[in-house]
């Protein structure tokens, strides 16, 4: 089932950088020759949203996307993705 995810890119691991990271084997095989993108789900939070998340003791949720397209850190993205067998990891079908 496809899900739309809006997020701010926190970190990108390119296909040629994968060996520098200790990736879970299931994620490594899913991301073979693709980009691993870690996002802050919901986009860039405002100052008030950060304070409110801290006071409620609910951290801002990160999400990991696996995509064919290269993106840059700090970029706001909207992705259509399918959840994978790896918890918190999504396979991107469309990136905007």
CSV table of C-alpha atoms in Angstrom, one decimal:
chain,number,residue,atom,x,y,z
A,1,UNK,CA,0.0,0.0,0.0
A,2,UNK,CA,1.5,3.3,-1.0
A,3,UNK,CA,1.9,6.1,1.5
A,4,UNK,CA,2.8,9.8,0.9
A,5,UNK,CA,5.7,11.0,3.0
A,6,UNK,CA,6.7,14.6,3.4
A,7,UNK,CA,10.1,15.2,4.9
A,8,UNK,CA,13.2,17.2,5.3
A,9,UNK,CA,16.3,15.3,4.2
A,10,UNK,CA,18.7,14.9,7.2
A,11,UNK,CA,21.3,12.5,5.7
A,12,UNK,CA,22.0,10.8,2.4
A,13,UNK,CA,24.1,7.7,1.8
A,14,UNK,CA,25.0,7.2,-1.8
A,15,UNK,CA,25.6,3.8,-3.5
A,16,UNK,CA,29.3,4.3,-3.4
A,17,UNK,CA,29.4,5.2,0.3
A,18,UNK,CA,27.4,2.2,1.6
A,19,UNK,CA,30.6,0.3,2.6
A,20,UNK,CA,31.4,3.1,5.1
A,21,UNK,CA,28.3,2.4,7.1
A,22,UNK,CA,27.4,-0.7,9.2
A,23,UNK,CA,24.0,-1.3,7.6
A,24,UNK,CA,21.6,-4.0,8.6
A,25,UNK,CA,21.9,-6.8,5.9
A,26,UNK,CA,18.2,-6.5,4.9
A,27,UNK,CA,18.6,-2.7,4.3
A,28,UNK,CA,21.9,-3.2,2.5
A,29,UNK,CA,20.4,-5.7,0.0
A,30,UNK,CA,17.3,-3.4,-0.5
A,31,UNK,CA,19.5,-0.4,-1.2
A,32,UNK,CA,21.9,-2.1,-3.5
A,33,UNK,CA,23.1,0.6,-6.0
A,34,UNK,CA,20.4,3.0,-4.7
A,35,UNK,CA,20.4,6.0,-2.3
A,36,UNK,CA,19.5,5.7,1.4
A,37,UNK,CA,17.8,8.9,2.5
A,38,UNK,CA,17.0,9.7,6.2
A,39,UNK,CA,14.3,12.2,6.6
A,40,UNK,CA,12.6,14.1,9.4
A,41,UNK,CA,8.9,13.0,8.8
A,42,UNK,CA,6.6,15.9,8.4
A,43,UNK,CA,9.2,18.3,7.1
A,44,UNK,CA,11.2,21.0,8.8
A,45,UNK,CA,9.5,21.7,12.2
A,46,UNK,CA,9.1,25.3,13.4
A,47,UNK,CA,10.7,26.5,16.6
A,48,UNK,CA,7.3,26.1,18.4
A,49,UNK,CA,6.9,22.5,17.1
A,50,UNK,CA,10.3,21.6,18.4
A,51,UNK,CA,9.6,22.9,21.8
A,52,UNK,CA,6.2,21.2,21.9
A,53,UNK,CA,7.7,17.9,20.9
A,54,UNK,CA,10.3,18.2,23.6
A,55,UNK,CA,7.7,19.1,26.3
A,56,UNK,CA,5.5,16.1,25.2
A,57,UNK,CA,8.6,13.9,25.2
A,58,UNK,CA,7.7,12.8,21.7
A,59,UNK,CA,10.7,13.1,19.4
A,60,UNK,CA,10.4,14.2,15.8
A,61,UNK,CA,10.0,10.9,13.8
A,62,UNK,CA,12.8,10.0,11.4
A,63,UNK,CA,12.1,7.8,8.4
A,64,UNK,CA,14.4,6.0,6.0
A,65,UNK,CA,13.7,6.0,2.3
A,66,UNK,CA,15.4,3.9,-0.4
A,67,UNK,CA,15.4,5.7,-3.8
A,68,UNK,CA,17.0,5.7,-7.2
A,69,UNK,CA,17.1,9.6,-7.3
A,70,UNK,CA,19.9,11.6,-5.6
A,71,UNK,CA,18.7,14.3,-3.2
A,72,UNK,CA,20.6,16.8,-1.1
A,73,UNK,CA,20.6,17.2,2.7
A,74,UNK,CA,18.3,20.0,3.9
A,75,UNK,CA,16.0,19.5,0.9
A,76,UNK,CA,12.2,19.2,1.5
A,77,UNK,CA,10.8,16.2,-0.4
A,78,UNK,CA,7.5,14.5,-1.0
A,79,UNK,CA,7.7,10.8,-1.7
A,80,UNK,CA,5.2,8.1,-2.6
A,81,UNK,CA,6.6,4.9,-1.0
A,82,UNK,CA,5.7,1.4,0.1
A,83,UNK,CA,6.7,0.1,3.5
A,84,UNK,CA,9.2,-2.7,3.4
A,85,UNK,CA,9.8,-5.6,5.7
A,86,UNK,CA,12.5,-3.6,7.5
A,87,UNK,CA,10.9,-1.4,10.2
A,88,UNK,CA,10.9,2.3,9.4
A,89,UNK,CA,12.2,1.8,5.9
A,90,UNK,CA,10.2,2.7,2.8
A,91,UNK,CA,10.8,1.9,-0.9
A,92,UNK,CA,10.2,5.0,-2.9
A,93,UNK,CA,8.1,4.7,-6.1
A,94,UNK,CA,7.9,8.4,-6.9
A,95,UNK,CA,9.9,11.4,-5.6
A,96,UNK,CA,8.8,15.0,-5.9
